[in-house]
Short mmCIF file of C-alpha atoms in Angstrom, two decimals:
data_model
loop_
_atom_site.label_atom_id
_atom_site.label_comp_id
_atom_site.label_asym_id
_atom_site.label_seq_id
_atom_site.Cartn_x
_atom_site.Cartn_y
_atom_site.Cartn_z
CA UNK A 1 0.00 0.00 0.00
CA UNK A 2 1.14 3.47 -0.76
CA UNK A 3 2.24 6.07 1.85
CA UNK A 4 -0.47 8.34 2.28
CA UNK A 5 1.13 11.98 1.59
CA UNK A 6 1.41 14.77 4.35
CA UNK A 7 0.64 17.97 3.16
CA UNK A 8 2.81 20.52 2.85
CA UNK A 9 1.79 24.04 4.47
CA UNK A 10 3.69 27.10 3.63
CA UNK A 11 3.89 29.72 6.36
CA UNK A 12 3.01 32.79 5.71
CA UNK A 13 5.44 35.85 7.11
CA UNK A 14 4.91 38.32 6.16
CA UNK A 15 2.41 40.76 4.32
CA UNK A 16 2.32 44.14 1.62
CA UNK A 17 -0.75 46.40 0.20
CA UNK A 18 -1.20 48.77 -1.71
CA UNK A 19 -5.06 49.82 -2.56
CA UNK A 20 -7.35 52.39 -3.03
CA UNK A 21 -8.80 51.35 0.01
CA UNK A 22 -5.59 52.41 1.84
CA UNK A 23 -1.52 52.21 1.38
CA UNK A 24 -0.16 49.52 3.42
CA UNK A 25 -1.49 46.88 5.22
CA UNK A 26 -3.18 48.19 8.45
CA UNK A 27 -4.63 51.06 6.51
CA UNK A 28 -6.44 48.77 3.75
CA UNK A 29 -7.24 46.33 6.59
CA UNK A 30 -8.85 49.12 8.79
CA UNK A 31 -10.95 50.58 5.68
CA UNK A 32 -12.32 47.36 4.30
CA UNK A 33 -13.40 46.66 8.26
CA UNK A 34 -14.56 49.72 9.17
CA UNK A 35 -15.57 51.95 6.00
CA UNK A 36 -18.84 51.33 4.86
CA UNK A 37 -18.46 53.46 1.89
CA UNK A 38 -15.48 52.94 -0.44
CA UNK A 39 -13.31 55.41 -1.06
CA UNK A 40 -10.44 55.97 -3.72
CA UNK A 41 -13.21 55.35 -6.78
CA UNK A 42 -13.41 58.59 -8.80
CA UNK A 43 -14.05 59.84 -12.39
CA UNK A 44 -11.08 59.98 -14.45
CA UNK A 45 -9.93 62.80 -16.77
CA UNK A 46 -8.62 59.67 -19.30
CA UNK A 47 -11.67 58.25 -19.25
CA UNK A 48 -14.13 60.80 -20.06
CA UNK A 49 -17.00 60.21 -22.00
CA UNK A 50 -17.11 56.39 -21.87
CA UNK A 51 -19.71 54.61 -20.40
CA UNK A 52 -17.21 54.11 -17.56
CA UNK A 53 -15.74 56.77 -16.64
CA UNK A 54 -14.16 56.23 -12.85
CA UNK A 55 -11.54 53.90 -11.48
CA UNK A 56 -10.35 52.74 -8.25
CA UNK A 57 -6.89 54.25 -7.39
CA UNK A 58 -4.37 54.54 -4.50
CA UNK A 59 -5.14 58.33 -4.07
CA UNK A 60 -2.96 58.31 -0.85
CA UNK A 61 0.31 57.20 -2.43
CA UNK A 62 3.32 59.36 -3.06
CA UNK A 63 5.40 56.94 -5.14
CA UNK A 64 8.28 59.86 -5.44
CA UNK A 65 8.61 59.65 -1.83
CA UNK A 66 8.65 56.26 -1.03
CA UNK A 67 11.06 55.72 -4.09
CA UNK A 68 12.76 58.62 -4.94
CA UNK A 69 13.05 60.03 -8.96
CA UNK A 70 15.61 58.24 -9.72
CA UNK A 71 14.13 54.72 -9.33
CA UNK A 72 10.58 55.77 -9.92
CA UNK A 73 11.69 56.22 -13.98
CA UNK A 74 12.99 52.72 -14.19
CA UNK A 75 9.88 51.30 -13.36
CA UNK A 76 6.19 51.68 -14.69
CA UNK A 77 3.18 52.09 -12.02
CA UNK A 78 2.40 48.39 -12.06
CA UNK A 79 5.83 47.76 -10.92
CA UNK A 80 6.19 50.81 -8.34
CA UNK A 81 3.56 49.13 -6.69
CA UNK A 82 4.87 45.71 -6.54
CA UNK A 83 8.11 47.32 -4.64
CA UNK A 84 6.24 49.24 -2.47
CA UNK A 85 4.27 46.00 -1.00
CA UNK A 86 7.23 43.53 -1.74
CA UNK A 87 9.32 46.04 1.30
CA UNK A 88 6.17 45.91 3.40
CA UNK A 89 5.94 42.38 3.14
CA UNK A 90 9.92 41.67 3.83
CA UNK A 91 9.67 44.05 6.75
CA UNK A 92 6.53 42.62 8.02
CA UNK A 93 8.45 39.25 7.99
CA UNK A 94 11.64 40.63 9.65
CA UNK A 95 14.17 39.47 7.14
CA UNK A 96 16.76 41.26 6.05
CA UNK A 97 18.16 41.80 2.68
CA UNK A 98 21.33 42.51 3.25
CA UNK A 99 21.73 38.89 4.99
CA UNK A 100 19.60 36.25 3.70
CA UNK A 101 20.76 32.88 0.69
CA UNK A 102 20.04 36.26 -2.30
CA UNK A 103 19.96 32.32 -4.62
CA UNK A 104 17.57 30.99 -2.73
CA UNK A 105 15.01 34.18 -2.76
CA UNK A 106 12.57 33.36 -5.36
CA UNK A 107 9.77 36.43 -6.31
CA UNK A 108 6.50 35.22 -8.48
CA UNK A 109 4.27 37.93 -8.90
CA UNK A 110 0.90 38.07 -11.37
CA UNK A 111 0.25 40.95 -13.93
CA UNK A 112 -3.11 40.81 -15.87
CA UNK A 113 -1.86 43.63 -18.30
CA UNK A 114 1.49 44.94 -17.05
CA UNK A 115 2.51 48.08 -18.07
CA UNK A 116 -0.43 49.08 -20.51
CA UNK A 117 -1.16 52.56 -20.04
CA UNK A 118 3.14 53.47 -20.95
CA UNK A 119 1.74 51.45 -24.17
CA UNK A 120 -0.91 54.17 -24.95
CA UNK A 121 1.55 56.85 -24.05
CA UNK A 122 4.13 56.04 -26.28
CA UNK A 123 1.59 55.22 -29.11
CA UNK A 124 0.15 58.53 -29.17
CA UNK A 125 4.14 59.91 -28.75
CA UNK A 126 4.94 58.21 -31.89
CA UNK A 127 1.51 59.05 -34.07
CA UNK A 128 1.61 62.71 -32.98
CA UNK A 129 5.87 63.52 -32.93
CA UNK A 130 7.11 60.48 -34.49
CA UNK A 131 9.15 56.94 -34.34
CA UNK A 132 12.31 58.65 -33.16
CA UNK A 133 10.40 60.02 -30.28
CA UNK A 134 8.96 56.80 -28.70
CA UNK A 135 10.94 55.83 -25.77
CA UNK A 136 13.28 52.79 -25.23
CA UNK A 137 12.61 51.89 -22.18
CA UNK A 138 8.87 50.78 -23.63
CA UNK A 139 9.42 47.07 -23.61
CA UNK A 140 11.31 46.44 -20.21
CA UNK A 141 8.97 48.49 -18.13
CA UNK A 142 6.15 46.87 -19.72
CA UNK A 143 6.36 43.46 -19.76
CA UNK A 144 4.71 41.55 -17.04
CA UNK A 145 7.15 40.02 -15.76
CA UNK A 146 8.99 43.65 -14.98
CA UNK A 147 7.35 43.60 -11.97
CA UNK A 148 9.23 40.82 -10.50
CA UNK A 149 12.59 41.86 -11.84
CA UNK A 150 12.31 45.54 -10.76
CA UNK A 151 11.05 43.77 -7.06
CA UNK A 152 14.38 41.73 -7.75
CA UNK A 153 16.68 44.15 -8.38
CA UNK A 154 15.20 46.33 -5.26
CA UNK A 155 15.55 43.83 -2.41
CA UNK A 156 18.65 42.17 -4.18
CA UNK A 157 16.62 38.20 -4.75
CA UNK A 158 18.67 36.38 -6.83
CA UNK A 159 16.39 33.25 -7.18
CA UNK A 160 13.69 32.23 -9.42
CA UNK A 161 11.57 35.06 -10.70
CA UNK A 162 8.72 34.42 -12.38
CA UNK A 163 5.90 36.81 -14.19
CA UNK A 164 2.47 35.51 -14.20
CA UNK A 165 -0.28 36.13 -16.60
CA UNK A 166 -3.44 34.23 -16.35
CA UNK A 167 -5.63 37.04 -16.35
CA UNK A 168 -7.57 37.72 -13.17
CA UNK A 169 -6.11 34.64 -11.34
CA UNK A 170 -2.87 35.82 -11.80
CA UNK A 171 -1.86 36.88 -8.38
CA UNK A 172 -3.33 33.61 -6.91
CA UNK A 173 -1.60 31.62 -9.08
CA UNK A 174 0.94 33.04 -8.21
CA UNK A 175 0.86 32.18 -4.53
CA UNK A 176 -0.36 28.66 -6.08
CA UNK A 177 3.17 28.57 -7.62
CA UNK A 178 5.16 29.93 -4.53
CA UNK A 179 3.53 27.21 -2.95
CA UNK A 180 4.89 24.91 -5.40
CA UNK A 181 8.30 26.13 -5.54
CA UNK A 182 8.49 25.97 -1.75
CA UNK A 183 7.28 22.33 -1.70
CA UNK A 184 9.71 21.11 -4.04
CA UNK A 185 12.88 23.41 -2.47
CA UNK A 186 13.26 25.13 -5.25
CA UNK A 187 13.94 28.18 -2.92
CA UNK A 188 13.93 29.04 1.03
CA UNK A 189 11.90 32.23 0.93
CA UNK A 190 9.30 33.30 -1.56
CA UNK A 191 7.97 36.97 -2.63
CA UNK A 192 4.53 36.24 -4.45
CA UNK A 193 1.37 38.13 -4.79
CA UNK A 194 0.23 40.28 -8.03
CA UNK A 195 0.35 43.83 -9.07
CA UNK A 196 -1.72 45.88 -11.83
CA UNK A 197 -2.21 49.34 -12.62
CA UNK A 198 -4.19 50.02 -16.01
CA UNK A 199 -5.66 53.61 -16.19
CA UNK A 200 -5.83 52.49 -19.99
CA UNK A 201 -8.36 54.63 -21.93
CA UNK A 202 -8.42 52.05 -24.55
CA UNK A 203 -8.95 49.14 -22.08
CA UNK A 204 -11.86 50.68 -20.50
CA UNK A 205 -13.10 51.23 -23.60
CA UNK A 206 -12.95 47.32 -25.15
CA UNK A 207 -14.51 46.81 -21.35
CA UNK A 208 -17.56 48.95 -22.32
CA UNK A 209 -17.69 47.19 -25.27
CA UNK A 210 -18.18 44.11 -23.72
CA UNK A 211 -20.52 45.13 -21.01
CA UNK A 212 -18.44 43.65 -18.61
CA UNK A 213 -18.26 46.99 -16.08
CA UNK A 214 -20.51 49.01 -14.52
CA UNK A 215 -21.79 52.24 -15.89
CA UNK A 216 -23.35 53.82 -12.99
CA UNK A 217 -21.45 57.18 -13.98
CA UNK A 218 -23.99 59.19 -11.29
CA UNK A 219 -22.71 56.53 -7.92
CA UNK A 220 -19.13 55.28 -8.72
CA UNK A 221 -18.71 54.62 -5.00
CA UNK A 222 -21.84 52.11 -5.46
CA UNK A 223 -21.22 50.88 -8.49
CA UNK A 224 -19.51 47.59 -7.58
CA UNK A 225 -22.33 45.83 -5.56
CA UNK A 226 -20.90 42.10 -5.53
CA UNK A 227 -23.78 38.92 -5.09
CA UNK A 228 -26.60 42.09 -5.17
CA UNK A 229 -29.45 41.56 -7.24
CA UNK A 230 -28.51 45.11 -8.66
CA UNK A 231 -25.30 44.28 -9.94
CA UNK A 232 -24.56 45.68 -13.34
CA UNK A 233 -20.42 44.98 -13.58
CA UNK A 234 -17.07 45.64 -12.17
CA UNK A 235 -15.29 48.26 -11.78
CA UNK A 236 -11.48 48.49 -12.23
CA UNK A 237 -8.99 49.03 -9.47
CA UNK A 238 -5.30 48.94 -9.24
CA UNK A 239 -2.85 47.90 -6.47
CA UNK A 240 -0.14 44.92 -5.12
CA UNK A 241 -0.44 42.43 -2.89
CA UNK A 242 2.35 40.45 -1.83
CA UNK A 243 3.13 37.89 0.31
CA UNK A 244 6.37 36.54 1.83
CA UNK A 245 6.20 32.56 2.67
CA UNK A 246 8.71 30.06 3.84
CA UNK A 247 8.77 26.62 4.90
CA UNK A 248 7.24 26.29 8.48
CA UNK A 249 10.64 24.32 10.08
CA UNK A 250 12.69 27.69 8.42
CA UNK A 251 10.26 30.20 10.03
CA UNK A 252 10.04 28.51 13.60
CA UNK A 253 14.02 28.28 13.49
CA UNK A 254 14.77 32.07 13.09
CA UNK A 255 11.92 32.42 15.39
CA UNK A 256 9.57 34.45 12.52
CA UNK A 257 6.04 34.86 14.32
CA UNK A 258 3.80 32.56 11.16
CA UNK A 259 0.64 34.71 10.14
CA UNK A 260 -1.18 32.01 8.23
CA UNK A 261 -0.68 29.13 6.22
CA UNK A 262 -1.03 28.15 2.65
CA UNK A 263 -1.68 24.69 2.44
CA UNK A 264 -3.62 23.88 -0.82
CA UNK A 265 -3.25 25.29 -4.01
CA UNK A 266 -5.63 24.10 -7.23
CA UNK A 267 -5.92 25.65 -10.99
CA UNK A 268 -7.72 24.62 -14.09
CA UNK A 269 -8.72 25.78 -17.15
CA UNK A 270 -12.55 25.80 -18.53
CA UNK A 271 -12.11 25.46 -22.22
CA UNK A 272 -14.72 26.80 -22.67
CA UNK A 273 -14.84 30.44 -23.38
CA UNK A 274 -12.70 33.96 -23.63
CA UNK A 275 -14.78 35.88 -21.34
CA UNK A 276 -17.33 33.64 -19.41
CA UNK A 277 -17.17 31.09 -17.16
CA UNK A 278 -18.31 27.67 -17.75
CA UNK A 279 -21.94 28.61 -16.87
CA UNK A 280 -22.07 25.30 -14.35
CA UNK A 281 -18.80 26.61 -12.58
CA UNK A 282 -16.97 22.98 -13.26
CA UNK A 283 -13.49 24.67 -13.86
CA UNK A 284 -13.78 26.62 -10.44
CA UNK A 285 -15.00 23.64 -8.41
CA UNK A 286 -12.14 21.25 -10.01
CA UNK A 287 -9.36 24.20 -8.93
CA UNK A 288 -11.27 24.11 -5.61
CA UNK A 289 -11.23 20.45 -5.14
CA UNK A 290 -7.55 20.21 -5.92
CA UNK A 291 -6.91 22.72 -3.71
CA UNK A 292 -8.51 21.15 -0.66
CA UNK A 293 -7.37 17.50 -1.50
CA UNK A 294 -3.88 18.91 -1.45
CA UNK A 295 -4.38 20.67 1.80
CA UNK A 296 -6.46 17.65 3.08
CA UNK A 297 -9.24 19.40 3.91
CA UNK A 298 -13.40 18.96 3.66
CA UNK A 299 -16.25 21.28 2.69
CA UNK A 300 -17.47 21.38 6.88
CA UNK A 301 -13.75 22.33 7.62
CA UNK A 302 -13.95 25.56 5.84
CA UNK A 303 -15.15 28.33 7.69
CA UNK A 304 -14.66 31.46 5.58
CA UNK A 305 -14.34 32.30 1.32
CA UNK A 306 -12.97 35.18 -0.06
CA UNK A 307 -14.57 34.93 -3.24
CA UNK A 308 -13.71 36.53 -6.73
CA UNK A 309 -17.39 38.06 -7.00
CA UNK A 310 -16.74 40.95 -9.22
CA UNK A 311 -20.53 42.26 -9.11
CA UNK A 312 -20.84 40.61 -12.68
CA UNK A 313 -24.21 39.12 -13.07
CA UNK A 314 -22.83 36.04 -14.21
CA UNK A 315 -19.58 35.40 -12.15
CA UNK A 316 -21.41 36.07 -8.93
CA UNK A 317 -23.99 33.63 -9.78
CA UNK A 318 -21.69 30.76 -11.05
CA UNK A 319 -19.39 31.39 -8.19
CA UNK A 320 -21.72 31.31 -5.55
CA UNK A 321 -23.64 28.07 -7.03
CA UNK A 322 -20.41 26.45 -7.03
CA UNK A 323 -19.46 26.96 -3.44
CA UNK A 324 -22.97 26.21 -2.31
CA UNK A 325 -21.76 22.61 -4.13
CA UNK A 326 -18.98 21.66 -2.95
CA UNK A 327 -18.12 23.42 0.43
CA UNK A 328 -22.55 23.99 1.62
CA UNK A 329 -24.06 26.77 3.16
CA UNK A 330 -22.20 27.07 6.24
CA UNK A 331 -18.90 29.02 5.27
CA UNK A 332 -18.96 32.97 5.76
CA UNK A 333 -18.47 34.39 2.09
CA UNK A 334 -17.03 38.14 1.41
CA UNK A 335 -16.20 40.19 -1.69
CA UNK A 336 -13.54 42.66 -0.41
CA UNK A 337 -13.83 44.40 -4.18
CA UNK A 338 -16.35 46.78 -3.85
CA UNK A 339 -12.95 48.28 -1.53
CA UNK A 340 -10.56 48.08 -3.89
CA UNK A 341 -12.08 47.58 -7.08
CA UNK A 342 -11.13 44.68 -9.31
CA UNK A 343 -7.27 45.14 -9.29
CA UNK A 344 -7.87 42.08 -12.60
CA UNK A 345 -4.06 40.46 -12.05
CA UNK A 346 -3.32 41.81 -8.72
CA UNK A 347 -6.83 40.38 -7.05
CA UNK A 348 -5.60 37.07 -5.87
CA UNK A 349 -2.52 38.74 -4.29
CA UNK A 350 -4.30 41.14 -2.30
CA UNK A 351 -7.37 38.81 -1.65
CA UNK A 352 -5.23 36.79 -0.24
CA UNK A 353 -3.14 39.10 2.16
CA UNK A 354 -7.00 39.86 3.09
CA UNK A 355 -7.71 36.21 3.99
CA UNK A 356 -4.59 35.80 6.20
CA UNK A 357 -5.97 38.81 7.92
CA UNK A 358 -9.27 37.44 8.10
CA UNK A 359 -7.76 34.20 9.55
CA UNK A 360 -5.12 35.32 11.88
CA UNK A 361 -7.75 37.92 13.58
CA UNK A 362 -11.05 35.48 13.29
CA UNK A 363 -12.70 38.03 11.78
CA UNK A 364 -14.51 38.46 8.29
CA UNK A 365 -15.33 41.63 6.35
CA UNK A 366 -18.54 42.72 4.96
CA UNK A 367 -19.26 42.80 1.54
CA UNK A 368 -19.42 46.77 0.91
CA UNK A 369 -22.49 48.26 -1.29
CA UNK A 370 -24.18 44.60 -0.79
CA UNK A 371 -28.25 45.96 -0.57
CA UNK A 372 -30.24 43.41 -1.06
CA UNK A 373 -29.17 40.04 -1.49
CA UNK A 374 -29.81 38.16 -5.49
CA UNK A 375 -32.06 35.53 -4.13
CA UNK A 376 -30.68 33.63 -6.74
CA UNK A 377 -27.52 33.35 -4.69
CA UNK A 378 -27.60 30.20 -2.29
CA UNK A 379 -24.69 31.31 0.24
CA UNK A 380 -24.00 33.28 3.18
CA UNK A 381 -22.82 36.38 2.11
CA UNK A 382 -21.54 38.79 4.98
CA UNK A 383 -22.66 42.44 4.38
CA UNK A 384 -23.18 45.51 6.63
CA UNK A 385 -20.74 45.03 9.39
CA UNK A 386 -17.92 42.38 9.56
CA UNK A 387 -18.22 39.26 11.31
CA UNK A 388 -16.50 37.65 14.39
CA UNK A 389 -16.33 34.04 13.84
CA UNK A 390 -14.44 31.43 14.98
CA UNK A 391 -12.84 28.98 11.83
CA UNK A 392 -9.48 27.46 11.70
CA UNK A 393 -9.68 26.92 7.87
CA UNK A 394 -10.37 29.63 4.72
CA UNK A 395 -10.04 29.46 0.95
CA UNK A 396 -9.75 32.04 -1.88
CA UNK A 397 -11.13 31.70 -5.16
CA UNK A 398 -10.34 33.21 -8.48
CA UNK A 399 -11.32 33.07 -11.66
CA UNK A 400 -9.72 35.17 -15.03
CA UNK A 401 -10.74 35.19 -18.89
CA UNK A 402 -9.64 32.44 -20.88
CA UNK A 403 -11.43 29.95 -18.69
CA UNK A 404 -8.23 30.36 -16.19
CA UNK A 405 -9.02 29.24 -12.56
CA UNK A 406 -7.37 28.79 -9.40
CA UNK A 407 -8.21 28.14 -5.84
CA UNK A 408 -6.01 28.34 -2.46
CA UNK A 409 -6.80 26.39 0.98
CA UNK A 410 -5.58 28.78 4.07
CA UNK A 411 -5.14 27.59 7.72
CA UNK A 412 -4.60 29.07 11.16
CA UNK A 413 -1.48 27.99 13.07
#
């Protein structure tokens, strides 16, 4: 008989933000808690005139401050971000830089879209002054994986480093593969979350087109209403979330206090269409299932979801009849994006710094602008105020076009 397998937990370490709903991780912690209006969503001078005219932004960042001129210009937005949360995290984990294996520092962080809007920039530079005027640093700032260098080449990791792109699962499966790397000692300390910024007039646009966000020009601060029978589409937000995770025995031996754990990680792929689920959720609940049989877990074991619910009438409906499935009716469900807006690549990444905080405290945030309830949706949705419960066991979903899924299993030391 084969050797049953024992899981493999990563610890969790450390922890960066960057939203709209606040820079750093108390302050984004303390608005998505406490706030029960969302701030940082505002019209946009770029986006004027289109059905969609507002975004969710970190208003409260000063990027030249925290990074000086100098090493603001080598990096796009998507990547200033990434840095910013990457030294939260590494702080918030109490390693040092200057000391640690640089070889065995691996940094995996997801990018729906990378550095888009310097795209539109230098397009219009070059139709209105010219080829010779278009800048060269275009491709390295904008590639998606620039993220993880330029978070590289700040904090000195000289491991793996890995850009992810699987649309709006990106920065979970990016923890997914941090997990893996981990697991297989590919590296001693990992850096992985996701990162987006994508003030993109031409995105929003091809968006509107597709009726995929919300137009409610006249509320923006209501407009994302996740799982609420008013729902009309997301709205886009940018930000980083990043993570810093080790192998348990390595944490307890420098004597690193362990936040959370991530002990399952699942992805799959629909094949079914660009940009909508498979309408009975199968891709979801196989990424799901993975996830828990790797973390050797059950539906009654999980206690709390941080769902993808984007306030799209179809997501939040497939979503939601999927967990009802396979996990029941018991498990506290939030959307934390009516906060921060659907960050698209960075979601998972900052979902899941919001999970760890939702485990580690035993406490679960409301779903902001959540009215009334779709009775078509057969979970427990918390809305309102946020909820003290007691669960030892969360797990974050995530879904992206393409048909890309991925799911992660979190538990409480």
């Amino acid at each position: 008989m084969t050797a049953r397998r024992k899981p493999f937990a990563a610890a969790v370490t450390g922890l960066g933000l960057v939203t709209a709903a606040g820079v750093g991780t108390k302050a984004t912690w303390h608005s998505i808690t406490h706030d029960t209006v969302p701030g940082g969503v505002s019209h946009q001078d770029e986006l004027a005139d289109l059905p969609c005219d507002f975004m969710y932004t970190a208003t409260d960042l000063d990027t030249t401050e925290l990074l000086g001129v100098a090493t603001q210009r080598l990096m796009d937005r998507f990547s200033q971000l990434a840095v910013i949360a990457a030294r939260e995290a590494v702080g918030d984990a109490g390693l040092d830089p200057e000391t640690w294996d640089r070889g065995r520092v691996a940094v995996i962080i997801g990018s729906a879209h990378g550095g888009l809007p310097f795209y539109d920039q230098q397009y219009a530079t070059m139709m209105g002054r010219g080829a010779r005027r278009v800048s060269p640093k275009l491709a390295p700032l904008t590639v998606i994986n620039s993220a993880a260098s330029s978070v590289c080449m700040d904090l000195g990791a000289q491991g793996p480093s890995l850009g992810v792109a699987t649309a709006c699962s990106s920065g979970t499966v990016a923890v997914g593969t941090a997990h893996q790397l981990l697991r297989a000692g590919v590296c001693d300390i990992a850096i992985a979350g996701g990162a987006e910024s994508v003030l993109s007039r031409l995105l929003i646009a091809s968006a509107c087109q597709m009726k995929a966000v919300s137009t409610r020009r006249d509320d923006p601060a209501a407009a994302c209403r996740p799982f609420d029978v008013d729902r009309d589409g997301f709205v886009v937000g940018e930000g980083a979330g990043l993570l810093v995770m080790e192998r348990p025995e390595d944490a307890k031996a420098r004597r690193a206090p362990i936040r959370a754990q991530i002990a399952g990680y699942g992805a799959s792929s629909d094949a079914y269409a660009a940009v909508a689920p498979d309408p009975d959720g199968r891709g979801i609940e196989q990424a799901l299932r993975t996830a828990m049989a790797d973390a050797d877990v059950h539906g009654g074991d999980v206690g709390h979801v941080n769902a993808h619910g984007t306030s799209t009438v179809v997501n939040d409906h497939v979503e939601a009849m999927m967990l009802q499935r396979v996990l029941g009716d018991h498990p506290l469900v939030t959307s934390t994006k009516a906060m921060t807006g659907h960050t698209l690549g960075a979601a998972g990444g900052i979902e899941t710094v919001l999970t760890v905080l939702a485990l580690e405290q035993q406490l679960v945030p409301p779903t902001a602008n959540l009215t009334v309830p779709d009775p078509r949706i057969p979970i427990e949705v918390v809305r309102a105020e946020p909820r003290q419960a007691a669960f030892d066991c969360a797990v974050k979903t995530s879904l992206g076009f393409g048909g890309h899924n991925a799911a992660l299993v979190l538990t409480r030391i």
